[in-house]
């Protein structure tokens, strides 16, 4: 673990350069410009832990310490400011857990603290995850007034039997009601759905997608259910559709979304014109993000290095450590030899790929550092490239994991 000493900005640009150069060492990076910056806020509580979920979420049993946690988030953000001094924030994402468990007053307090401490872009995308089981019309009107301008709703399915199998706290009627409330209060929202669910048929998957498209959401996220390690489903695997059935569902999704006018721009993301998830795009294009809250991750660039951080995961440990000023459990500098893989791991998820010069802008390295892997991937028909774009082919998208691993050092 490499200890990290933040660069504190003062009044003169020269002072900042001197501070940056103080960390210059053999093999240091040379970023000509810092990438766009996002803020991620983690809310770690939910009503019930779903059997497929491997996120940092913890069941609410006797309530949760909202005021204490909001105070900790502010302290966390204040202590991180020297790392991002003077940089504008273009997107905010409040995820979990179930952030929509927060009271309207609590969310308003959080947004007020963010606006007070950070220079938010005037057109910032501010997204909040929400669970249909927590939807209340008046509360979501208040969320909108507080500054949330995009919702991401965890529908997962419109089928009551599948929702029960997934351990969701809402039923099919609540799922539909949640979308109606979102429509009434937000002009930008995402619906999260899953397919290849336990015992799900192709017709049932088709019905889920049809209902979702019928609501005309600006954005859809359609995820293949995976049995992640350390989850209930991993320990007690349910019967799920086989590979052929899953592939048929994927083809159906591609057809239905395309016919409805959605662009399939990332592995699991479909959007109407100019409705791509800007926060997620920043991740996939290897942008920067500051993460605050229990278990939140950060990636922050400096002129000659790129740093990752992780906060303490357990809510109690996080709250205790914030009081001591030590909420960052792990921090390290990304090794030069790992940057090519880390960039490609993200950027190859984009169906349209990326412009070749983006690699140098975001990593501080020349494209020659991954030339051998690019040539190999191109020779195998997994990658297309010219002077304008580098992108996975249709075959590369089908075997994305294999393609990404070709850039592993």
GROMACS .gro file of C-alpha atoms in nm:
model
  409
    1UNK     CA    1   0.000   0.000   0.000
    2UNK     CA    2   0.147   0.334  -0.108
    3UNK     CA    3   0.076   0.618   0.133
    4UNK     CA    4  -0.087   0.915  -0.035
    5UNK     CA    5  -0.019   1.275   0.049
    6UNK     CA    6  -0.282   1.510  -0.095
    7UNK     CA    7  -0.183   1.810  -0.304
    8UNK     CA    8  -0.326   2.123  -0.143
    9UNK     CA    9  -0.401   2.406  -0.386
   10UNK     CA   10  -0.304   2.757  -0.287
   11UNK     CA   11  -0.351   3.086  -0.464
   12UNK     CA   12  -0.086   3.051  -0.732
   13UNK     CA   13  -0.075   2.798  -1.014
   14UNK     CA   14   0.302   2.776  -0.973
   15UNK     CA   15   0.259   2.651  -0.617
   16UNK     CA   16   0.031   2.372  -0.741
   17UNK     CA   17   0.286   2.272  -1.002
   18UNK     CA   18   0.564   2.267  -0.743
   19UNK     CA   19   0.350   2.048  -0.519
   20UNK     CA   20   0.276   1.813  -0.807
   21UNK     CA   21   0.641   1.796  -0.911
   22UNK     CA   22   0.737   1.709  -0.555
   23UNK     CA   23   0.583   1.367  -0.619
   24UNK     CA   24   0.747   1.319  -0.959
   25UNK     CA   25   0.950   1.001  -0.972
   26UNK     CA   26   1.098   0.772  -1.238
   27UNK     CA   27   0.818   0.625  -1.450
   28UNK     CA   28   0.568   0.889  -1.336
   29UNK     CA   29   0.269   0.962  -1.556
   30UNK     CA   30   0.219   1.280  -1.755
   31UNK     CA   31  -0.148   1.369  -1.769
   32UNK     CA   32  -0.192   1.678  -1.984
   33UNK     CA   33  -0.539   1.743  -1.834
   34UNK     CA   34  -0.740   1.594  -1.551
   35UNK     CA   35  -1.051   1.397  -1.651
   36UNK     CA   36  -1.409   1.495  -1.560
   37UNK     CA   37  -1.494   1.444  -1.193
   38UNK     CA   38  -1.802   1.275  -1.045
   39UNK     CA   39  -1.922   1.227  -0.689
   40UNK     CA   40  -2.059   0.896  -0.561
   41UNK     CA   41  -2.245   0.886  -0.227
   42UNK     CA   42  -2.313   0.545  -0.073
   43UNK     CA   43  -2.613   0.475   0.148
   44UNK     CA   44  -2.554   0.129   0.301
   45UNK     CA   45  -2.896   0.031   0.437
   46UNK     CA   46  -3.188  -0.153   0.279
   47UNK     CA   47  -3.513  -0.310   0.400
   48UNK     CA   48  -3.402  -0.662   0.310
   49UNK     CA   49  -3.085  -0.816   0.167
   50UNK     CA   50  -3.172  -0.971  -0.169
   51UNK     CA   51  -3.032  -1.323  -0.223
   52UNK     CA   52  -2.843  -1.222  -0.541
   53UNK     CA   53  -2.696  -0.898  -0.405
   54UNK     CA   54  -2.322  -0.863  -0.345
   55UNK     CA   55  -2.326  -0.485  -0.292
   56UNK     CA   56  -2.233  -0.326   0.039
   57UNK     CA   57  -2.585  -0.323   0.184
   58UNK     CA   58  -2.713  -0.402   0.533
   59UNK     CA   59  -3.066  -0.474   0.649
   60UNK     CA   60  -3.247  -0.210   0.852
   61UNK     CA   61  -3.362  -0.383   1.168
   62UNK     CA   62  -3.432  -0.115   1.423
   63UNK     CA   63  -3.401   0.191   1.202
   64UNK     CA   64  -3.078   0.355   1.094
   65UNK     CA   65  -2.887   0.658   1.230
   66UNK     CA   66  -2.981   0.905   0.958
   67UNK     CA   67  -2.858   1.222   1.129
   68UNK     CA   68  -2.530   1.065   1.238
   69UNK     CA   69  -2.467   0.923   0.892
   70UNK     CA   70  -2.542   1.252   0.716
   71UNK     CA   71  -2.303   1.431   0.951
   72UNK     CA   72  -2.039   1.167   0.872
   73UNK     CA   73  -2.089   1.214   0.498
   74UNK     CA   74  -2.030   1.586   0.533
   75UNK     CA   75  -1.713   1.529   0.739
   76UNK     CA   76  -1.596   1.268   0.488
   77UNK     CA   77  -1.647   1.510   0.200
   78UNK     CA   78  -1.477   1.797   0.383
   79UNK     CA   79  -1.169   1.586   0.455
   80UNK     CA   80  -1.145   1.481   0.087
   81UNK     CA   81  -1.165   1.832  -0.056
   82UNK     CA   82  -0.784   1.885  -0.077
   83UNK     CA   83  -0.767   1.592  -0.321
   84UNK     CA   84  -1.004   1.763  -0.568
   85UNK     CA   85  -0.947   2.129  -0.489
   86UNK     CA   86  -1.086   2.362  -0.756
   87UNK     CA   87  -1.230   2.085  -0.975
   88UNK     CA   88  -1.589   2.104  -1.094
   89UNK     CA   89  -1.822   1.809  -1.034
   90UNK     CA   90  -2.029   1.707  -1.337
   91UNK     CA   91  -2.239   1.420  -1.203
   92UNK     CA   92  -2.357   1.296  -0.863
   93UNK     CA   93  -2.488   0.946  -0.795
   94UNK     CA   94  -2.650   0.847  -0.465
   95UNK     CA   95  -2.651   0.468  -0.452
   96UNK     CA   96  -2.688   0.183  -0.209
   97UNK     CA   97  -2.845  -0.003  -0.044
   98UNK     CA   98  -3.170   0.187  -0.077
   99UNK     CA   99  -3.114   0.564  -0.061
  100UNK     CA  100  -3.488   0.623  -0.095
  101UNK     CA  101  -3.519   0.511   0.269
  102UNK     CA  102  -3.386   0.857   0.353
  103UNK     CA  103  -3.638   1.109   0.474
  104UNK     CA  104  -3.716   1.406   0.250
  105UNK     CA  105  -3.548   1.633   0.507
  106UNK     CA  106  -3.243   1.405   0.518
  107UNK     CA  107  -3.200   1.409   0.141
  108UNK     CA  108  -3.242   1.786   0.137
  109UNK     CA  109  -2.969   1.816   0.401
  110UNK     CA  110  -2.736   1.595   0.198
  111UNK     CA  111  -2.790   1.793  -0.122
  112UNK     CA  112  -2.742   2.121   0.065
  113UNK     CA  113  -2.408   1.998   0.202
  114UNK     CA  114  -2.296   1.885  -0.144
  115UNK     CA  115  -2.384   2.219  -0.301
  116UNK     CA  116  -2.213   2.407  -0.019
  117UNK     CA  117  -1.886   2.215  -0.039
  118UNK     CA  118  -1.851   2.139  -0.409
  119UNK     CA  119  -1.858   2.347  -0.729
  120UNK     CA  120  -2.137   2.158  -0.907
  121UNK     CA  121  -2.169   2.213  -1.279
  122UNK     CA  122  -2.485   2.406  -1.365
  123UNK     CA  123  -2.609   2.114  -1.576
  124UNK     CA  124  -2.496   1.840  -1.337
  125UNK     CA  125  -2.675   1.507  -1.362
  126UNK     CA  126  -2.783   1.411  -1.008
  127UNK     CA  127  -2.910   1.054  -0.983
  128UNK     CA  128  -3.064   0.870  -0.690
  129UNK     CA  129  -3.134   0.497  -0.671
  130UNK     CA  130  -3.482   0.408  -0.553
  131UNK     CA  131  -3.664   0.090  -0.458
  132UNK     CA  132  -4.033   0.062  -0.561
  133UNK     CA  133  -4.115  -0.063  -0.210
  134UNK     CA  134  -4.020   0.279  -0.071
  135UNK     CA  135  -4.204   0.503  -0.320
  136UNK     CA  136  -4.422   0.774  -0.172
  137UNK     CA  137  -4.547   1.039  -0.411
  138UNK     CA  138  -4.497   1.338  -0.179
  139UNK     CA  139  -4.150   1.225  -0.071
  140UNK     CA  140  -4.035   1.196  -0.432
  141UNK     CA  141  -4.171   1.540  -0.511
  142UNK     CA  142  -3.952   1.665  -0.226
  143UNK     CA  143  -3.651   1.475  -0.364
  144UNK     CA  144  -3.703   1.654  -0.696
  145UNK     CA  145  -3.726   1.991  -0.524
  146UNK     CA  146  -3.403   1.918  -0.335
  147UNK     CA  147  -3.214   1.879  -0.662
  148UNK     CA  148  -3.243   1.516  -0.770
  149UNK     CA  149  -3.299   1.529  -1.147
  150UNK     CA  150  -3.269   1.161  -1.237
  151UNK     CA  151  -3.397   0.842  -1.073
  152UNK     CA  152  -3.268   0.487  -1.115
  153UNK     CA  153  -3.548   0.251  -1.014
  154UNK     CA  154  -3.472  -0.108  -0.913
  155UNK     CA  155  -3.770  -0.280  -1.074
  156UNK     CA  156  -3.591  -0.610  -1.160
  157UNK     CA  157  -3.916  -0.765  -1.287
  158UNK     CA  158  -4.285  -0.691  -1.332
  159UNK     CA  159  -4.370  -1.055  -1.254
  160UNK     CA  160  -4.492  -1.115  -0.897
  161UNK     CA  161  -4.352  -1.469  -0.883
  162UNK     CA  162  -4.007  -1.360  -0.997
  163UNK     CA  163  -4.003  -1.065  -0.759
  164UNK     CA  164  -4.073  -1.302  -0.472
  165UNK     CA  165  -3.796  -1.538  -0.588
  166UNK     CA  166  -3.556  -1.243  -0.599
  167UNK     CA  167  -3.645  -1.142  -0.244
  168UNK     CA  168  -3.774  -0.799  -0.347
  169UNK     CA  169  -3.993  -0.611  -0.099
  170UNK     CA  170  -4.231  -0.486  -0.373
  171UNK     CA  171  -4.484  -0.668  -0.589
  172UNK     CA  172  -4.576  -0.618  -0.955
  173UNK     CA  173  -4.840  -0.352  -0.883
  174UNK     CA  174  -4.598  -0.152  -0.668
  175UNK     CA  175  -4.340  -0.174  -0.946
  176UNK     CA  176  -4.582  -0.021  -1.196
  177UNK     CA  177  -4.697   0.242  -0.947
  178UNK     CA  178  -4.334   0.342  -0.885
  179UNK     CA  179  -4.280   0.406  -1.255
  180UNK     CA  180  -4.596   0.617  -1.269
  181UNK     CA  181  -4.474   0.829  -0.977
  182UNK     CA  182  -4.135   0.867  -1.144
  183UNK     CA  183  -4.302   0.979  -1.467
  184UNK     CA  184  -4.506   1.238  -1.280
  185UNK     CA  185  -4.204   1.397  -1.110
  186UNK     CA  186  -3.898   1.334  -1.329
  187UNK     CA  187  -3.832   1.374  -1.699
  188UNK     CA  188  -3.518   1.159  -1.674
  189UNK     CA  189  -3.513   0.816  -1.513
  190UNK     CA  190  -3.379   0.464  -1.556
  191UNK     CA  191  -3.547   0.130  -1.503
  192UNK     CA  192  -3.329  -0.159  -1.382
  193UNK     CA  193  -3.448  -0.501  -1.494
  194UNK     CA  194  -3.292  -0.846  -1.477
  195UNK     CA  195  -3.334  -1.147  -1.702
  196UNK     CA  196  -3.240  -1.517  -1.691
  197UNK     CA  197  -3.419  -1.526  -1.356
  198UNK     CA  198  -3.496  -1.850  -1.168
  199UNK     CA  199  -3.736  -2.061  -1.381
  200UNK     CA  200  -3.799  -1.764  -1.614
  201UNK     CA  201  -3.923  -1.849  -1.963
  202UNK     CA  202  -3.847  -1.651  -2.278
  203UNK     CA  203  -4.212  -1.540  -2.289
  204UNK     CA  204  -4.192  -1.409  -1.932
  205UNK     CA  205  -3.871  -1.220  -2.010
  206UNK     CA  206  -4.037  -1.078  -2.323
  207UNK     CA  207  -4.334  -0.960  -2.117
  208UNK     CA  208  -4.106  -0.784  -1.865
  209UNK     CA  209  -3.925  -0.598  -2.142
  210UNK     CA  210  -4.251  -0.509  -2.318
  211UNK     CA  211  -4.401  -0.363  -2.001
  212UNK     CA  212  -4.085  -0.163  -1.932
  213UNK     CA  213  -4.073  -0.021  -2.285
  214UNK     CA  214  -4.444   0.057  -2.262
  215UNK     CA  215  -4.365   0.311  -1.989
  216UNK     CA  216  -4.126   0.486  -2.233
  217UNK     CA  217  -3.840   0.534  -1.986
  218UNK     CA  218  -3.552   0.749  -2.115
  219UNK     CA  219  -3.305   0.479  -2.007
  220UNK     CA  220  -3.310   0.104  -1.948
  221UNK     CA  221  -3.057  -0.117  -1.773
  222UNK     CA  222  -3.106  -0.487  -1.849
  223UNK     CA  223  -2.880  -0.720  -1.652
  224UNK     CA  224  -2.826  -1.092  -1.681
  225UNK     CA  225  -2.870  -1.246  -1.333
  226UNK     CA  226  -2.533  -1.370  -1.211
  227UNK     CA  227  -2.476  -1.586  -0.905
  228UNK     CA  228  -2.213  -1.375  -0.732
  229UNK     CA  229  -1.979  -1.524  -0.469
  230UNK     CA  230  -2.073  -1.470  -0.104
  231UNK     CA  231  -2.443  -1.435  -0.177
  232UNK     CA  232  -2.734  -1.658  -0.076
  233UNK     CA  233  -2.785  -1.760  -0.440
  234UNK     CA  234  -2.420  -1.868  -0.463
  235UNK     CA  235  -2.464  -2.090  -0.157
  236UNK     CA  236  -2.804  -2.223  -0.264
  237UNK     CA  237  -2.812  -2.188  -0.645
  238UNK     CA  238  -3.161  -2.163  -0.795
  239UNK     CA  239  -3.257  -2.325  -1.125
  240UNK     CA  240  -3.190  -2.064  -1.393
  241UNK     CA  241  -3.225  -2.068  -1.774
  242UNK     CA  242  -2.941  -2.240  -1.960
  243UNK     CA  243  -2.698  -2.059  -2.190
  244UNK     CA  244  -2.911  -2.110  -2.500
  245UNK     CA  245  -3.222  -1.969  -2.333
  246UNK     CA  246  -3.023  -1.676  -2.193
  247UNK     CA  247  -2.881  -1.601  -2.538
  248UNK     CA  248  -3.233  -1.607  -2.683
  249UNK     CA  249  -3.343  -1.358  -2.417
  250UNK     CA  250  -3.048  -1.133  -2.502
  251UNK     CA  251  -3.138  -1.141  -2.872
  252UNK     CA  252  -3.499  -1.060  -2.787
  253UNK     CA  253  -3.392  -0.765  -2.573
  254UNK     CA  254  -3.171  -0.632  -2.852
  255UNK     CA  255  -3.457  -0.655  -3.101
  256UNK     CA  256  -3.725  -0.502  -2.877
  257UNK     CA  257  -3.513  -0.210  -2.757
  258UNK     CA  258  -3.387  -0.132  -3.107
  259UNK     CA  259  -3.737  -0.131  -3.251
  260UNK     CA  260  -3.846   0.101  -2.968
  261UNK     CA  261  -3.572   0.354  -3.050
  262UNK     CA  262  -3.318   0.273  -2.781
  263UNK     CA  263  -2.946   0.277  -2.852
  264UNK     CA  264  -2.757  -0.018  -2.700
  265UNK     CA  265  -2.450   0.184  -2.603
  266UNK     CA  266  -2.299  -0.031  -2.327
  267UNK     CA  267  -2.310  -0.397  -2.228
  268UNK     CA  268  -2.630  -0.363  -2.021
  269UNK     CA  269  -2.740  -0.006  -2.099
  270UNK     CA  270  -2.998   0.118  -2.349
  271UNK     CA  271  -3.088   0.483  -2.394
  272UNK     CA  272  -3.299   0.718  -2.599
  273UNK     CA  273  -3.122   1.001  -2.781
  274UNK     CA  274  -2.900   1.205  -2.545
  275UNK     CA  275  -3.023   1.010  -2.241
  276UNK     CA  276  -2.713   0.802  -2.173
  277UNK     CA  277  -2.621   0.778  -1.806
  278UNK     CA  278  -2.355   1.049  -1.785
  279UNK     CA  279  -2.230   0.931  -1.445
  280UNK     CA  280  -2.175   0.577  -1.569
  281UNK     CA  281  -2.021   0.702  -1.893
  282UNK     CA  282  -1.761   0.879  -1.683
  283UNK     CA  283  -1.671   0.545  -1.522
  284UNK     CA  284  -1.652   0.366  -1.856
  285UNK     CA  285  -1.437   0.641  -2.008
  286UNK     CA  286  -1.195   0.615  -1.714
  287UNK     CA  287  -1.296   0.947  -1.563
  288UNK     CA  288  -1.243   1.043  -1.199
  289UNK     CA  289  -1.483   0.993  -0.912
  290UNK     CA  290  -1.476   1.071  -0.543
  291UNK     CA  291  -1.670   0.819  -0.336
  292UNK     CA  292  -1.794   0.903   0.014
  293UNK     CA  293  -1.989   0.684   0.254
  294UNK     CA  294  -1.947   0.331   0.384
  295UNK     CA  295  -1.749   0.115   0.142
  296UNK     CA  296  -1.734   0.384  -0.129
  297UNK     CA  297  -1.451   0.370  -0.383
  298UNK     CA  298  -1.264   0.662  -0.541
  299UNK     CA  299  -1.038   0.709  -0.842
  300UNK     CA  300  -0.862   1.045  -0.845
  301UNK     CA  301  -0.605   1.167  -1.097
  302UNK     CA  302  -0.315   1.406  -1.042
  303UNK     CA  303  -0.072   1.529  -1.309
  304UNK     CA  304   0.173   1.245  -1.243
  305UNK     CA  305  -0.024   0.968  -1.069
  306UNK     CA  306  -0.368   0.810  -1.034
  307UNK     CA  307  -0.495   0.708  -0.691
  308UNK     CA  308  -0.762   0.467  -0.570
  309UNK     CA  309  -0.927   0.471  -0.228
  310UNK     CA  310  -1.182   0.262  -0.040
  311UNK     CA  311  -1.376   0.364   0.273
  312UNK     CA  312  -1.454   0.124   0.558
  313UNK     CA  313  -1.745  -0.098   0.453
  314UNK     CA  314  -1.933  -0.173   0.775
  315UNK     CA  315  -2.154   0.126   0.864
  316UNK     CA  316  -2.052   0.125   1.232
  317UNK     CA  317  -1.682   0.101   1.149
  318UNK     CA  318  -1.722   0.381   0.896
  319UNK     CA  319  -1.901   0.608   1.144
  320UNK     CA  320  -1.639   0.539   1.411
  321UNK     CA  321  -1.350   0.601   1.173
  322UNK     CA  322  -1.497   0.928   1.042
  323UNK     CA  323  -1.488   1.063   1.399
  324UNK     CA  324  -1.117   0.973   1.410
  325UNK     CA  325  -1.050   1.122   1.066
  326UNK     CA  326  -0.949   0.783   0.927
  327UNK     CA  327  -1.244   0.668   0.716
  328UNK     CA  328  -1.018   0.564   0.425
  329UNK     CA  329  -0.937   0.198   0.487
  330UNK     CA  330  -0.724   0.145   0.178
  331UNK     CA  331  -0.548   0.374  -0.067
  332UNK     CA  332  -0.287   0.309  -0.332
  333UNK     CA  333  -0.142   0.445  -0.650
  334UNK     CA  334  -0.234   0.253  -0.966
  335UNK     CA  335   0.080   0.095  -1.107
  336UNK     CA  336   0.186   0.214  -1.449
  337UNK     CA  337   0.184  -0.147  -1.570
  338UNK     CA  338  -0.184  -0.186  -1.470
  339UNK     CA  339  -0.323   0.128  -1.632
  340UNK     CA  340  -0.368  -0.016  -1.980
  341UNK     CA  341  -0.578  -0.302  -1.849
  342UNK     CA  342  -0.781  -0.081  -1.616
  343UNK     CA  343  -0.863   0.161  -1.899
  344UNK     CA  344  -0.957  -0.115  -2.143
  345UNK     CA  345  -1.156  -0.305  -1.880
  346UNK     CA  346  -1.391  -0.007  -1.868
  347UNK     CA  347  -1.377   0.141  -2.218
  348UNK     CA  348  -1.438  -0.189  -2.399
  349UNK     CA  349  -1.780  -0.208  -2.233
  350UNK     CA  350  -1.888   0.074  -2.468
  351UNK     CA  351  -2.029  -0.069  -2.789
  352UNK     CA  352  -1.920   0.240  -2.980
  353UNK     CA  353  -1.571   0.222  -2.834
  354UNK     CA  354  -1.354   0.527  -2.777
  355UNK     CA  355  -1.133   0.773  -2.964
  356UNK     CA  356  -0.767   0.659  -2.966
  357UNK     CA  357  -0.641   0.982  -2.805
  358UNK     CA  358  -0.864   0.921  -2.501
  359UNK     CA  359  -0.626   0.646  -2.388
  360UNK     CA  360  -0.335   0.891  -2.354
  361UNK     CA  361  -0.555   1.160  -2.200
  362UNK     CA  362  -0.683   0.933  -1.923
  363UNK     CA  363  -0.375   0.716  -1.853
  364UNK     CA  364  -0.080   0.943  -1.933
  365UNK     CA  365   0.059   0.661  -2.150
  366UNK     CA  366   0.096   0.628  -2.525
  367UNK     CA  367  -0.115   0.381  -2.717
  368UNK     CA  368   0.206   0.196  -2.801
  369UNK     CA  369   0.205   0.049  -2.450
  370UNK     CA  370  -0.088  -0.176  -2.547
  371UNK     CA  371  -0.004  -0.209  -2.917
  372UNK     CA  372   0.076  -0.580  -2.896
  373UNK     CA  373  -0.259  -0.661  -2.733
  374UNK     CA  374  -0.446  -0.438  -2.980
  375UNK     CA  375  -0.288  -0.620  -3.273
  376UNK     CA  376  -0.368  -0.959  -3.124
  377UNK     CA  377  -0.731  -0.867  -3.054
  378UNK     CA  378  -0.769  -0.723  -3.404
  379UNK     CA  379  -0.619  -1.035  -3.562
  380UNK     CA  380  -0.872  -1.252  -3.375
  381UNK     CA  381  -1.162  -1.040  -3.498
  382UNK     CA  382  -1.248  -0.917  -3.149
  383UNK     CA  383  -1.155  -0.553  -3.206
  384UNK     CA  384  -1.193  -0.292  -3.478
  385UNK     CA  385  -0.972   0.016  -3.493
  386UNK     CA  386  -0.879   0.300  -3.722
  387UNK     CA  387  -0.756   0.656  -3.668
  388UNK     CA  388  -1.096   0.763  -3.531
  389UNK     CA  389  -1.213   0.479  -3.307
  390UNK     CA  390  -1.122   0.163  -3.118
  391UNK     CA  391  -1.421  -0.058  -3.043
  392UNK     CA  392  -1.516  -0.420  -2.984
  393UNK     CA  393  -1.662  -0.605  -3.281
  394UNK     CA  394  -1.983  -0.801  -3.249
  395UNK     CA  395  -1.769  -1.107  -3.177
  396UNK     CA  396  -1.570  -0.905  -2.922
  397UNK     CA  397  -1.888  -0.801  -2.744
  398UNK     CA  398  -1.998  -1.163  -2.727
  399UNK     CA  399  -1.665  -1.267  -2.576
  400UNK     CA  400  -1.599  -0.946  -2.385
  401UNK     CA  401  -1.427  -1.109  -2.087
  402UNK     CA  402  -1.176  -1.277  -2.319
  403UNK     CA  403  -1.115  -0.950  -2.500
  404UNK     CA  404  -1.062  -0.753  -2.178
  405UNK     CA  405  -0.821  -1.013  -2.038
  406UNK     CA  406  -0.597  -0.975  -2.343
  407UNK     CA  407  -0.489  -0.640  -2.197
  408UNK     CA  408  -0.404  -0.783  -1.856
  409UNK     CA  409  -0.037  -0.728  -1.785
   0.00000   0.00000   0.00000
